[in-house]
CSV table of C-alpha atoms and ligand atoms in Angstrom, one decimal:
chain,number,residue,atom,x,y,z
Z,1,MET,CA,-155.8,-39.7,-199.6
Z,2,LEU,CA,-155.1,-39.2,-195.9
Z,3,ARG,CA,-156.8,-41.7,-193.6
Z,4,PHE,CA,-156.3,-43.1,-190.2
Z,5,LEU,CA,-157.5,-46.1,-188.1
Z,6,THR,CA,-157.4,-46.6,-184.4
Z,7,ALA,CA,-157.5,-49.7,-182.3
Z,8,GLY,CA,-157.3,-50.6,-178.6
Z,9,GLU,CA,-159.4,-50.7,-175.5
Z,10,SER,CA,-159.5,-48.3,-172.6
Z,11,HIS,CA,-157.9,-50.8,-170.1
Z,12,GLY,CA,-156.1,-52.9,-172.7
Z,13,GLN,CA,-152.4,-52.8,-173.2
Z,14,GLU,CA,-152.3,-49.8,-175.5
Z,15,LEU,CA,-153.9,-47.7,-178.2
Z,16,THR,CA,-152.7,-48.2,-181.7
Z,17,VAL,CA,-152.9,-45.7,-184.6
Z,18,ILE,CA,-152.0,-46.0,-188.3
Z,19,VAL,CA,-152.0,-42.9,-190.4
Z,20,ASP,CA,-151.8,-43.5,-194.1
Z,21,GLY,CA,-151.2,-41.0,-196.9
Z,22,TYR,CA,-149.1,-38.7,-194.8
Z,23,PRO,CA,-146.6,-37.0,-197.2
Z,24,ALA,CA,-142.8,-37.4,-197.0
Z,25,GLY,CA,-140.5,-34.8,-195.6
Z,26,ILE,CA,-142.7,-33.3,-192.8
Z,27,PRO,CA,-140.7,-32.7,-189.6
Z,28,VAL,CA,-142.4,-35.0,-187.1
Z,29,ASP,CA,-141.7,-33.8,-183.6
Z,30,GLY,CA,-142.8,-36.4,-181.0
Z,31,ALA,CA,-142.5,-34.0,-178.2
Z,32,TYR,CA,-145.1,-31.7,-179.9
Z,33,ILE,CA,-147.5,-34.7,-180.3
Z,34,ASP,CA,-147.0,-35.5,-176.6
Z,35,SER,CA,-147.7,-31.9,-175.6
Z,36,GLN,CA,-151.1,-32.2,-177.4
Z,37,LEU,CA,-151.8,-35.5,-175.6
Z,38,GLY,CA,-151.0,-33.6,-172.3
Z,39,ARG,CA,-153.5,-30.9,-173.2
Z,40,ARG,CA,-156.3,-33.5,-173.6
Z,41,GLN,CA,-155.6,-34.8,-170.1
Z,42,LEU,CA,-156.2,-31.5,-168.5
Z,43,GLY,CA,-159.3,-29.6,-167.5
Z,44,HIS,CA,-161.3,-29.1,-164.3
Z,45,GLY,CA,-163.7,-32.0,-163.9
Z,46,ARG,CA,-161.5,-34.7,-165.4
Z,47,SER,CA,-161.6,-38.1,-163.7
Z,48,GLU,CA,-158.9,-39.8,-161.5
Z,49,ARG,CA,-157.9,-41.8,-164.6
Z,50,GLN,CA,-156.0,-38.8,-165.9
Z,51,LYS,CA,-153.7,-38.9,-162.8
Z,52,MET,CA,-153.0,-42.5,-163.6
Z,53,GLU,CA,-151.9,-41.9,-167.2
Z,54,ARG,CA,-149.1,-39.9,-168.7
Z,55,ASP,CA,-149.9,-40.2,-172.4
Z,56,HIS,CA,-147.0,-40.5,-174.7
Z,57,ALA,CA,-147.1,-41.4,-178.4
Z,58,GLU,CA,-144.4,-44.0,-179.3
Z,59,ILE,CA,-143.8,-43.6,-183.0
Z,60,THR,CA,-143.0,-47.1,-184.3
Z,61,GLY,CA,-143.1,-46.6,-188.1
Z,62,GLY,CA,-143.1,-44.2,-191.0
Z,63,VAL,CA,-140.6,-41.6,-189.6
Z,64,ARG,CA,-136.8,-41.6,-189.9
Z,65,GLY,CA,-134.4,-39.0,-188.7
Z,66,GLY,CA,-137.2,-36.8,-187.6
Z,67,LEU,CA,-138.9,-36.7,-191.1
Z,68,SER,CA,-141.9,-38.6,-192.4
Z,69,LEU,CA,-141.1,-41.1,-195.0
Z,70,GLY,CA,-144.3,-41.0,-197.0
Z,71,GLY,CA,-145.4,-44.5,-195.9
Z,72,PRO,CA,-147.9,-45.3,-193.1
Z,73,ILE,CA,-147.1,-43.8,-189.7
Z,74,ALA,CA,-147.6,-46.2,-186.8
Z,75,LEU,CA,-147.8,-45.1,-183.2
Z,76,THR,CA,-148.9,-46.5,-179.9
Z,77,ILE,CA,-150.1,-44.9,-176.6
Z,78,ALA,CA,-149.7,-47.2,-173.6
Z,79,ASN,CA,-152.4,-47.5,-171.0
Z,80,ARG,CA,-150.6,-47.3,-167.7
Z,81,VAL,CA,-153.7,-48.8,-165.9
Z,82,TRP,CA,-153.2,-52.0,-168.0
Z,83,LYS,CA,-150.9,-53.4,-165.4
Z,84,ASP,CA,-153.9,-53.8,-163.0
Z,85,TRP,CA,-156.2,-55.1,-165.8
Z,86,GLN,CA,-154.0,-57.7,-167.4
Z,87,ASP,CA,-156.2,-60.6,-166.3
Z,88,ARG,CA,-159.6,-58.9,-167.0
Z,89,MET,CA,-158.4,-57.7,-170.4
Z,90,SER,CA,-156.4,-60.8,-171.3
Z,91,VAL,CA,-156.3,-61.5,-175.0
Z,92,THR,CA,-156.1,-65.3,-174.3
Z,93,PRO,CA,-158.9,-67.4,-172.6
Z,94,GLY,CA,-159.1,-67.3,-168.8
Z,95,ASP,CA,-161.0,-65.7,-165.9
Z,96,LEU,CA,-162.0,-62.3,-167.2
Z,97,GLY,CA,-163.6,-61.3,-163.9
Z,98,GLU,CA,-167.3,-60.5,-163.2
Z,99,GLU,CA,-169.4,-59.4,-166.1
Z,100,VAL,CA,-170.8,-55.9,-166.3
Z,101,THR,CA,-174.5,-56.2,-166.9
Z,102,ARG,CA,-176.0,-52.9,-165.5
Z,103,LEU,CA,-176.6,-50.8,-168.6
Z,104,ARG,CA,-175.7,-47.1,-168.6
Z,105,PRO,CA,-178.3,-44.9,-170.3
Z,106,GLY,CA,-176.6,-42.6,-172.8
Z,107,HIS,CA,-173.6,-44.9,-173.5
Z,108,ALA,CA,-173.1,-47.6,-176.2
Z,109,ASP,CA,-173.8,-50.3,-173.6
Z,110,PHE,CA,-177.4,-51.2,-174.6
Z,111,ALA,CA,-177.2,-51.0,-178.4
Z,112,GLY,CA,-173.6,-52.3,-178.5
Z,113,THR,CA,-174.2,-55.5,-176.5
Z,114,LEU,CA,-177.4,-56.3,-178.5
Z,115,LYS,CA,-175.7,-55.6,-181.8
Z,116,TYR,CA,-172.6,-57.7,-181.1
Z,117,GLY,CA,-174.4,-60.4,-179.1
Z,118,HIS,CA,-172.3,-59.9,-176.0
Z,119,THR,CA,-173.3,-60.9,-172.4
Z,120,ASP,CA,-170.6,-58.7,-170.9
Z,121,VAL,CA,-171.1,-54.9,-171.3
Z,122,ARG,CA,-167.3,-54.6,-170.8
Z,123,ASN,CA,-166.8,-56.0,-174.3
Z,124,VAL,CA,-168.5,-52.8,-175.6
Z,125,LEU,CA,-167.6,-50.2,-173.0
Z,126,GLU,CA,-163.9,-50.8,-173.4
Z,127,ARG,CA,-163.9,-49.6,-176.9
Z,128,SER,CA,-166.7,-47.0,-176.7
Z,129,SER,CA,-164.8,-45.3,-173.9
Z,130,ALA,CA,-163.6,-41.8,-174.8
Z,131,ARG,CA,-160.1,-43.1,-174.0
Z,132,GLU,CA,-160.0,-43.6,-177.7
Z,133,THR,CA,-159.8,-39.8,-178.2
Z,134,ALA,CA,-156.1,-39.9,-177.1
Z,135,SER,CA,-155.5,-41.6,-180.5
Z,136,ARG,CA,-157.4,-38.8,-182.3
Z,137,VAL,CA,-155.3,-36.1,-180.6
Z,138,ALA,CA,-152.1,-37.9,-181.6
Z,139,VAL,CA,-153.4,-38.0,-185.2
Z,140,GLY,CA,-154.4,-34.3,-184.9
Z,141,GLY,CA,-150.8,-33.6,-183.8
Z,142,LEU,CA,-149.5,-35.1,-187.0
Z,143,ALA,CA,-152.1,-33.0,-189.0
Z,144,ALA,CA,-151.0,-29.9,-187.1
Z,145,LEU,CA,-147.3,-30.5,-188.0
Z,146,LEU,CA,-148.4,-30.6,-191.7
Z,147,LEU,CA,-150.6,-27.6,-191.5
Z,148,GLU,CA,-147.9,-25.6,-189.7
Z,149,GLN,CA,-145.9,-25.8,-192.9
Z,150,PHE,CA,-148.6,-23.7,-194.6
Z,151,GLY,CA,-149.2,-21.2,-191.8
Z,152,ILE,CA,-152.6,-22.8,-190.9
Z,153,PHE,CA,-153.3,-23.1,-187.2
Z,154,VAL,CA,-156.3,-24.3,-185.2
Z,155,ARG,CA,-157.4,-23.5,-181.6
Z,156,GLY,CA,-160.2,-24.6,-179.4
Z,157,HIS,CA,-161.8,-23.2,-176.3
Z,158,THR,CA,-164.8,-23.6,-174.0
Z,159,VAL,CA,-167.8,-21.4,-174.8
Z,160,SER,CA,-170.1,-22.8,-172.2
Z,161,ILE,CA,-170.4,-25.5,-169.5
Z,162,GLY,CA,-174.0,-26.4,-168.6
Z,163,PRO,CA,-175.8,-23.0,-168.3
Z,164,GLU,CA,-172.6,-21.0,-167.7
Z,165,ALA,CA,-171.4,-19.3,-170.9
Z,166,SER,CA,-168.5,-17.0,-171.6
Z,167,GLU,CA,-169.1,-13.4,-172.7
Z,168,PRO,CA,-168.6,-13.0,-176.5
Z,169,LEU,CA,-164.9,-12.4,-177.2
Z,170,PRO,CA,-163.4,-9.9,-179.6
Z,171,GLY,CA,-164.4,-10.4,-183.2
Z,172,GLU,CA,-167.7,-11.6,-184.4
Z,173,TYR,CA,-168.5,-14.9,-182.8
Z,174,ILE,CA,-164.8,-15.8,-182.7
Z,175,ILE,CA,-161.6,-14.9,-181.0
Z,176,GLY,CA,-160.5,-12.2,-183.3
Z,177,ARG,CA,-159.0,-12.2,-186.7
Z,178,PRO,CA,-155.3,-12.6,-186.1
Z,179,GLY,CA,-153.5,-11.7,-189.3
Z,180,TYR,CA,-150.4,-13.6,-189.9
Z,181,PRO,CA,-148.2,-13.8,-188.1
Z,182,PRO,CA,-150.7,-13.3,-185.3
Z,183,SER,CA,-150.3,-10.2,-183.1
Z,184,GLU,CA,-149.1,-10.5,-179.5
Z,185,ASP,CA,-152.4,-9.3,-178.2
Z,186,TRP,CA,-154.2,-12.0,-180.1
Z,187,MET,CA,-151.9,-14.7,-179.0
Z,188,ARG,CA,-152.3,-13.6,-175.4
Z,189,LEU,CA,-156.0,-14.5,-175.6
Z,190,TRP,CA,-155.1,-18.0,-176.5
Z,191,GLU,CA,-152.5,-18.2,-173.8
Z,192,GLU,CA,-155.3,-17.2,-171.4
Z,193,VAL,CA,-157.4,-20.1,-172.8
Z,194,GLU,CA,-154.4,-22.4,-172.3
Z,195,ALA,CA,-153.9,-21.3,-168.7
Z,196,SER,CA,-157.6,-21.6,-167.8
Z,197,GLU,CA,-158.6,-24.8,-166.0
Z,198,VAL,CA,-161.7,-24.9,-168.2
Z,199,ARG,CA,-160.1,-23.5,-171.4
Z,200,CYS,CA,-162.1,-20.3,-171.2
Z,201,ALA,CA,-160.5,-16.8,-171.6
Z,202,ASP,CA,-163.4,-15.1,-169.7
Z,203,PRO,CA,-162.2,-15.4,-166.0
Z,204,ALA,CA,-165.6,-14.6,-164.5
Z,205,ALA,CA,-167.4,-17.3,-166.6
Z,206,ALA,CA,-164.5,-19.7,-165.9
Z,207,GLU,CA,-165.1,-19.2,-162.2
Z,208,ARG,CA,-168.8,-19.9,-162.5
Z,209,MET,CA,-168.0,-23.0,-164.7
Z,210,ILE,CA,-165.6,-24.4,-162.1
Z,211,GLN,CA,-168.3,-23.8,-159.4
Z,212,ILE,CA,-171.0,-25.8,-161.2
Z,213,ILE,CA,-168.5,-28.6,-162.0
Z,214,ASP,CA,-167.6,-28.8,-158.3
Z,215,SER,CA,-171.3,-28.9,-157.2
Z,216,ALA,CA,-172.0,-31.6,-159.8
Z,217,LYS,CA,-169.0,-33.7,-158.6
Z,218,ALA,CA,-170.2,-33.5,-155.0
Z,219,ALA,CA,-173.7,-34.4,-156.0
Z,220,GLY,CA,-172.6,-37.2,-158.4
Z,221,TYR,CA,-173.8,-35.9,-161.7
Z,222,THR,CA,-172.2,-34.4,-164.8
Z,223,TRP,CA,-172.2,-31.4,-167.1
Z,224,GLY,CA,-171.8,-31.0,-170.9
Z,225,GLY,CA,-171.3,-27.8,-172.8
Z,226,VAL,CA,-170.1,-26.2,-176.0
Z,227,ALA,CA,-166.6,-25.9,-177.4
Z,228,GLN,CA,-165.6,-23.7,-180.3
Z,229,VAL,CA,-162.8,-24.4,-182.7
Z,230,VAL,CA,-161.3,-21.7,-185.0
Z,231,ALA,CA,-158.9,-22.5,-187.9
Z,232,TYR,CA,-156.9,-19.6,-189.2
Z,233,ASN,CA,-155.2,-19.0,-192.6
Z,234,VAL,CA,-157.3,-21.7,-194.3
Z,235,PRO,CA,-157.0,-20.8,-198.0
Z,236,VAL,CA,-159.9,-20.4,-200.3
Z,237,GLY,CA,-160.8,-23.6,-202.1
Z,238,LEU,CA,-160.7,-26.5,-199.7
Z,239,GLY,CA,-163.7,-28.9,-200.2
Z,240,THR,CA,-166.0,-28.6,-203.1
Z,241,HIS,CA,-169.7,-27.9,-204.0
Z,242,THR,CA,-169.6,-30.5,-206.7
Z,243,GLN,CA,-170.4,-33.6,-204.7
Z,244,TRP,CA,-172.2,-34.1,-201.4
Z,245,ASP,CA,-169.4,-36.1,-199.7
Z,246,LYS,CA,-166.7,-33.7,-200.8
Z,247,ARG,CA,-168.1,-30.7,-199.1
Z,248,LEU,CA,-165.8,-29.3,-196.4
Z,249,ASP,CA,-168.7,-28.5,-194.0
Z,250,ALA,CA,-170.0,-32.1,-194.3
Z,251,ALA,CA,-166.5,-33.5,-193.6
Z,252,LEU,CA,-166.2,-31.2,-190.5
Z,253,ALA,CA,-169.6,-32.1,-189.2
Z,254,GLY,CA,-169.0,-35.8,-189.7
Z,255,ALA,CA,-165.6,-35.7,-188.1
Z,256,LEU,CA,-166.8,-33.7,-185.1
Z,257,MET,CA,-169.9,-35.8,-184.6
Z,258,SER,CA,-167.7,-38.9,-184.4
Z,259,ILE,CA,-166.2,-37.6,-181.1
Z,260,PRO,CA,-167.8,-39.5,-178.2
Z,261,SER,CA,-170.5,-37.4,-176.3
Z,262,VAL,CA,-170.9,-34.9,-179.2
Z,263,LYS,CA,-174.6,-34.3,-180.0
Z,264,GLY,CA,-174.5,-31.2,-182.1
Z,265,VAL,CA,-172.2,-29.4,-184.6
Z,266,GLU,CA,-172.8,-25.8,-185.7
Z,267,ILE,CA,-170.8,-24.0,-188.4
Z,268,GLY,CA,-170.5,-20.2,-188.1
Z,269,THR,CA,-173.7,-18.8,-186.6
Z,270,GLY,CA,-175.7,-21.8,-187.9
Z,271,PHE,CA,-178.6,-22.0,-185.5
Z,272,ALA,CA,-178.9,-18.2,-184.9
Z,273,SER,CA,-178.8,-17.8,-188.7
Z,274,ALA,CA,-181.9,-20.0,-189.0
Z,275,ALA,CA,-183.8,-17.4,-186.9
Z,276,SER,CA,-182.6,-14.3,-188.8
Z,277,PRO,CA,-183.5,-12.8,-192.2
Z,278,GLY,CA,-181.1,-13.3,-195.0
Z,279,ASN,CA,-179.9,-9.7,-195.1
Z,280,GLN,CA,-178.6,-10.2,-191.5
Z,281,VAL,CA,-176.9,-13.5,-192.2
Z,282,HIS,CA,-174.8,-13.4,-195.3
Z,283,ASP,CA,-171.4,-11.9,-195.2
Z,284,ILE,CA,-170.9,-8.9,-197.5
Z,285,ILE,CA,-168.0,-9.3,-200.0
Z,286,ARG,CA,-165.4,-6.6,-200.5
Z,287,TYR,CA,-162.3,-6.4,-202.7
Z,288,GLY,CA,-159.5,-4.0,-202.0
Z,289,ALA,CA,-156.4,-3.4,-204.0
Z,290,GLY,CA,-153.5,-4.8,-202.0
Z,291,GLU,CA,-155.9,-6.3,-199.5
Z,292,GLY,CA,-157.6,-8.8,-201.8
Z,293,TRP,CA,-160.9,-10.3,-200.9
Z,294,THR,CA,-162.4,-9.7,-197.5
Z,295,ARG,CA,-165.8,-9.9,-195.7
Z,296,LEU,CA,-167.5,-7.5,-193.3
Z,297,SER,CA,-168.5,-10.4,-191.1
Z,298,ASN,CA,-168.0,-14.2,-190.9
Z,299,ARG,CA,-171.3,-15.7,-190.0
Z,300,ALA,CA,-170.8,-18.4,-192.6
Z,301,GLY,CA,-167.9,-19.7,-190.4
Z,302,GLY,CA,-165.5,-19.7,-193.3
Z,303,VAL,CA,-167.4,-22.1,-195.6
Z,304,GLU,CA,-169.8,-21.3,-198.4
Z,305,GLY,CA,-171.2,-23.9,-200.8
Z,306,GLY,CA,-169.1,-26.6,-199.1
Z,307,ILE,CA,-165.8,-24.7,-199.9
Z,308,SER,CA,-163.6,-22.7,-197.6
Z,309,ASN,CA,-163.8,-19.0,-198.5
Z,310,GLY,CA,-160.6,-17.8,-196.9
Z,311,GLU,CA,-162.2,-16.5,-193.7
Z,312,PRO,CA,-161.4,-18.2,-190.4
Z,313,LEU,CA,-163.2,-21.6,-190.1
Z,314,ILE,CA,-165.5,-21.6,-187.1
Z,315,VAL,CA,-167.3,-24.5,-185.6
Z,316,GLN,CA,-169.2,-25.0,-182.3
Z,317,VAL,CA,-169.5,-28.5,-180.9
Z,318,ALA,CA,-172.1,-29.5,-178.3
Z,319,PHE,CA,-171.1,-32.2,-175.8
Z,320,LYS,CA,-173.8,-33.9,-173.8
Z,321,PRO,CA,-173.0,-34.5,-170.1
Z,322,ILE,CA,-171.0,-37.7,-169.6
Z,323,SER,CA,-173.4,-40.6,-169.1
Z,324,THR,CA,-171.4,-42.5,-166.4
Z,325,MET,CA,-172.5,-40.9,-163.1
Z,326,ARG,CA,-171.9,-41.7,-159.5
Z,327,ARG,CA,-175.5,-41.0,-158.7
Z,328,ALA,CA,-176.4,-43.5,-161.4
Z,329,LEU,CA,-179.7,-43.3,-163.2
Z,330,PRO,CA,-182.3,-46.1,-162.9
Z,331,SER,CA,-181.7,-48.6,-165.6
Z,332,ALA,CA,-182.1,-52.3,-166.4
Z,333,ASP,CA,-179.9,-55.4,-166.1
Z,334,LEU,CA,-178.8,-56.9,-169.4
Z,335,ARG,CA,-179.1,-60.5,-168.0
Z,336,THR,CA,-182.3,-60.3,-166.0
Z,337,GLY,CA,-184.1,-57.2,-167.2
Z,338,GLU,CA,-184.6,-56.2,-163.6
Z,339,GLU,CA,-184.6,-52.5,-162.7
Z,340,VAL,CA,-181.1,-51.7,-161.3
Z,341,GLN,CA,-178.9,-48.6,-160.9
Z,342,ALA,CA,-176.6,-48.1,-163.9
Z,343,HIS,CA,-173.0,-49.3,-163.7
Z,344,TYR,CA,-170.4,-46.9,-162.2
Z,345,ASP,CA,-166.6,-47.2,-161.6
Z,346,ARG,CA,-165.5,-43.6,-161.9
Z,347,SER,CA,-166.3,-40.8,-164.2
Z,348,ASP,CA,-165.4,-37.4,-165.5
Z,349,THR,CA,-167.7,-34.7,-164.2
Z,350,CYS,CA,-167.1,-32.5,-167.3
Z,351,VAL,CA,-165.1,-33.2,-170.4
Z,352,VAL,CA,-165.7,-30.0,-172.4
Z,353,PRO,CA,-162.2,-28.5,-171.9
Z,354,ALA,CA,-160.7,-31.8,-173.1
Z,355,GLY,CA,-163.3,-32.1,-175.7
Z,356,ALA,CA,-162.2,-28.8,-177.2
Z,357,VAL,CA,-158.7,-30.3,-177.7
Z,358,VAL,CA,-160.2,-33.4,-179.3
Z,359,ALA,CA,-162.4,-31.2,-181.6
Z,360,GLU,CA,-159.3,-29.2,-182.5
Z,361,ALA,CA,-157.6,-32.4,-183.5
Z,362,MET,CA,-160.5,-33.5,-185.7
Z,363,VAL,CA,-160.7,-30.1,-187.4
Z,364,ARG,CA,-156.9,-30.2,-188.1
Z,365,TRP,CA,-157.4,-33.6,-189.6
Z,366,VAL,CA,-160.2,-32.5,-191.9
Z,367,ILE,CA,-158.3,-29.4,-193.1
Z,368,ALA,CA,-155.1,-31.4,-193.7
Z,369,SER,CA,-157.1,-34.0,-195.7
Z,370,ALA,CA,-158.8,-31.3,-197.8
Z,371,LEU,CA,-155.5,-29.5,-198.2
Z,372,LEU,CA,-153.9,-32.6,-199.6
Z,373,GLU,CA,-156.8,-33.2,-201.9
Z,374,LYS,CA,-156.4,-29.6,-203.3
Z,375,CYS,CA,-152.6,-29.3,-203.4
Z,376,GLY,CA,-151.7,-33.0,-203.0
Z,377,GLY,CA,-148.3,-34.4,-203.6
Z,378,ASP,CA,-146.1,-37.1,-202.2
Z,379,SER,CA,-143.7,-34.8,-200.5
Z,380,LEU,CA,-143.8,-31.6,-198.6
Z,381,LYS,CA,-141.7,-30.0,-201.4
Z,382,GLU,CA,-144.3,-31.0,-204.0
Z,383,ILE,CA,-147.3,-29.8,-201.9
Z,384,ARG,CA,-145.6,-26.5,-201.2
Z,385,ARG,CA,-145.0,-25.9,-204.9
Z,386,ASN,CA,-148.7,-26.5,-205.6
Z,387,PHE,CA,-149.8,-24.5,-202.6
Z,388,ASP,CA,-147.6,-21.5,-203.3
Z,389,GLY,CA,-148.8,-21.4,-206.9
Z,390,PHE,CA,-152.4,-21.6,-206.0
Z,391,ILE,CA,-152.1,-19.0,-203.2
Z,392,ALA,CA,-150.2,-16.5,-205.4
Z,393,GLU,CA,-152.9,-16.8,-208.0
Z,394,GLN,CA,-156.0,-16.5,-205.7
Z,395,LYS,CA,-154.6,-13.6,-203.6
Z,396,SER,CA,-154.7,-11.4,-206.7
Z,397,ARG,CA,-157.6,-13.0,-208.4
Z,398,VAL,CA,-160.3,-10.8,-209.9
Z,399,VAL,CA,-162.5,-12.0,-212.7
Z,400,GLY,CA,-163.7,-9.4,-215.2
Z,401,ARG,CA,-164.0,-8.4,-218.8
Z,402,PRO,CA,-161.0,-6.8,-220.4
Z,403,GLY,CA,-160.8,-3.1,-219.8
Z,404,ASP,CA,-163.1,-3.2,-216.7
Z,405,GLU,CA,-162.0,-1.0,-213.8
Z,406,LEU,CA,-162.2,-3.0,-210.6
Z,407,GLY,CA,-161.0,-0.7,-207.9
Z,408,ALA,CA,-157.4,-0.2,-208.6
Z,409,VAL,CA,-157.3,-3.1,-210.9
Z,410,THR,CA,-157.7,-3.0,-214.7
Z,411,VAL,CA,-158.6,-6.3,-216.1
Z,412,VAL,CA,-156.3,-7.5,-218.9
Z,413,GLY,CA,-156.5,-10.4,-221.2
Z,414,GLY,CA,-159.4,-12.2,-222.8
Z,415,SER,CA,-163.0,-12.4,-221.7
Z,416,GLY,CA,-163.3,-13.7,-218.1
Z,417,ALA,CA,-159.5,-13.6,-217.7
Z,418,GLN,CA,-157.9,-13.5,-214.3
Z,419,ALA,CA,-156.0,-10.3,-213.6
Z,420,GLY,CA,-153.1,-9.7,-211.3
Z,421,ILE,CA,-152.5,-6.6,-209.3
P,1,EPS,C1,-161.0,-41.5,-170.6
P,1,EPS,C2,-160.7,-42.6,-170.0
P,1,EPS,C3,-161.8,-43.4,-169.4
P,1,EPS,C4,-162.9,-42.5,-168.9
P,1,EPS,C5,-163.4,-41.5,-170.0
P,1,EPS,C6,-162.3,-41.0,-170.9
P,1,EPS,O1,-161.2,-44.1,-168.3
P,1,EPS,P1,-161.9,-45.0,-167.3
P,1,EPS,O2,-163.0,-45.8,-168.0
P,1,EPS,O3,-160.8,-45.9,-166.8
P,1,EPS,O4,-162.4,-44.2,-166.2
P,1,EPS,O5,-162.5,-41.7,-167.8
P,1,EPS,O6,-164.3,-42.1,-170.7
P,1,EPS,C7,-165.5,-41.4,-171.0
P,1,EPS,C8,-165.7,-40.2,-170.8
P,1,EPS,C9,-166.6,-42.3,-171.5
P,1,EPS,O7,-167.6,-41.7,-171.7
P,1,EPS,O8,-166.4,-43.4,-171.7
P,1,EPS,C10,-159.9,-40.7,-171.2
P,1,EPS,O9,-158.7,-41.0,-171.2
P,1,EPS,O10,-160.3,-39.6,-171.8
């Protein structure tokens, strides 16, 4: 079983991550993980904090000679700002500075301080800060290195910021169907996403998004929005319908909802499907000799019955606007109950472009976990053997009675046998 834990505070010494269950023999490229951390730091509307940090994952265990060993992988990401916070964030007793008591509506401040019995909101906000998502992205980088071995790749982009939405892009509700290896045209779309300050391949929409972020920044408020993540080449058969907590869609929703600021997760055309008749929702199934199984659409977002169905996996993630605002909302003081303005140091105006990178990381993690459950093994070699066998079988898999003509396929063998083409 693949699992990870994170530790560390936003202004503490460093973030710490342990990843357990990562198979042996995967090439672990630290520079790649750092490049993912760099992507998370980008995006129009990010706060000054991102100029202070240059996130780097220091791998301190579980990798030797560039290859994973099969034991837990440990890594740390230093907080550069810690040098100015060493007293206030000291692990040992001492003067920890003035307590934060002005509660921010929308953050963990209120419920967290009451739950843990703190008098200083800082004891909650340091851990509830979305700084923790740097750890997720490092973990997602490790997952991506594993998935890459099996041709599975995951990309995230911004669909909307506040009321400004991009025009639908090629493909139905997704950025195309790339084939593998993906075509140059298709990859260019993702390069445009990567080059956009708001991770949006529609330049007119991107311009409007930038404008509303700038106005919000000047006025002291924030914007949320929707990011979409697409995973390609996910094989049929990850997750299962047989138990509630093993469904792939449930794992995706849980992982994505665990990202700070996320208030909604949609798989495929989830919410639009709820308003459409069934004959306009479900994806017609086709089988073609040589082509294998295909669909005429992908409104299910690549999951049916909690199992991946071989189509691209598509999720939308709704981020609420960041709750720390310069023009702070009226709130109450934890100590006195008096009406006060909520606490403010600094804030992102919009995190959706960075959120898309974090969402990518969580999707990678969920797919990697499900892949290991399906084709698990202790080493890359073992997983590959299981994966290749499984893929070879399902690509050509038609179930029928002996003698049935199924397109170009004649079913052979006993009743219900699988026939190759
Ligand atoms: C973040 C670092 C934090 C916040 C932000 C995310 O740094 P600081 O508290 O020093 O400004 O900018 O946190 C939030 C969005 C939040 O809601 O807490 C980061 O590195 O992403």
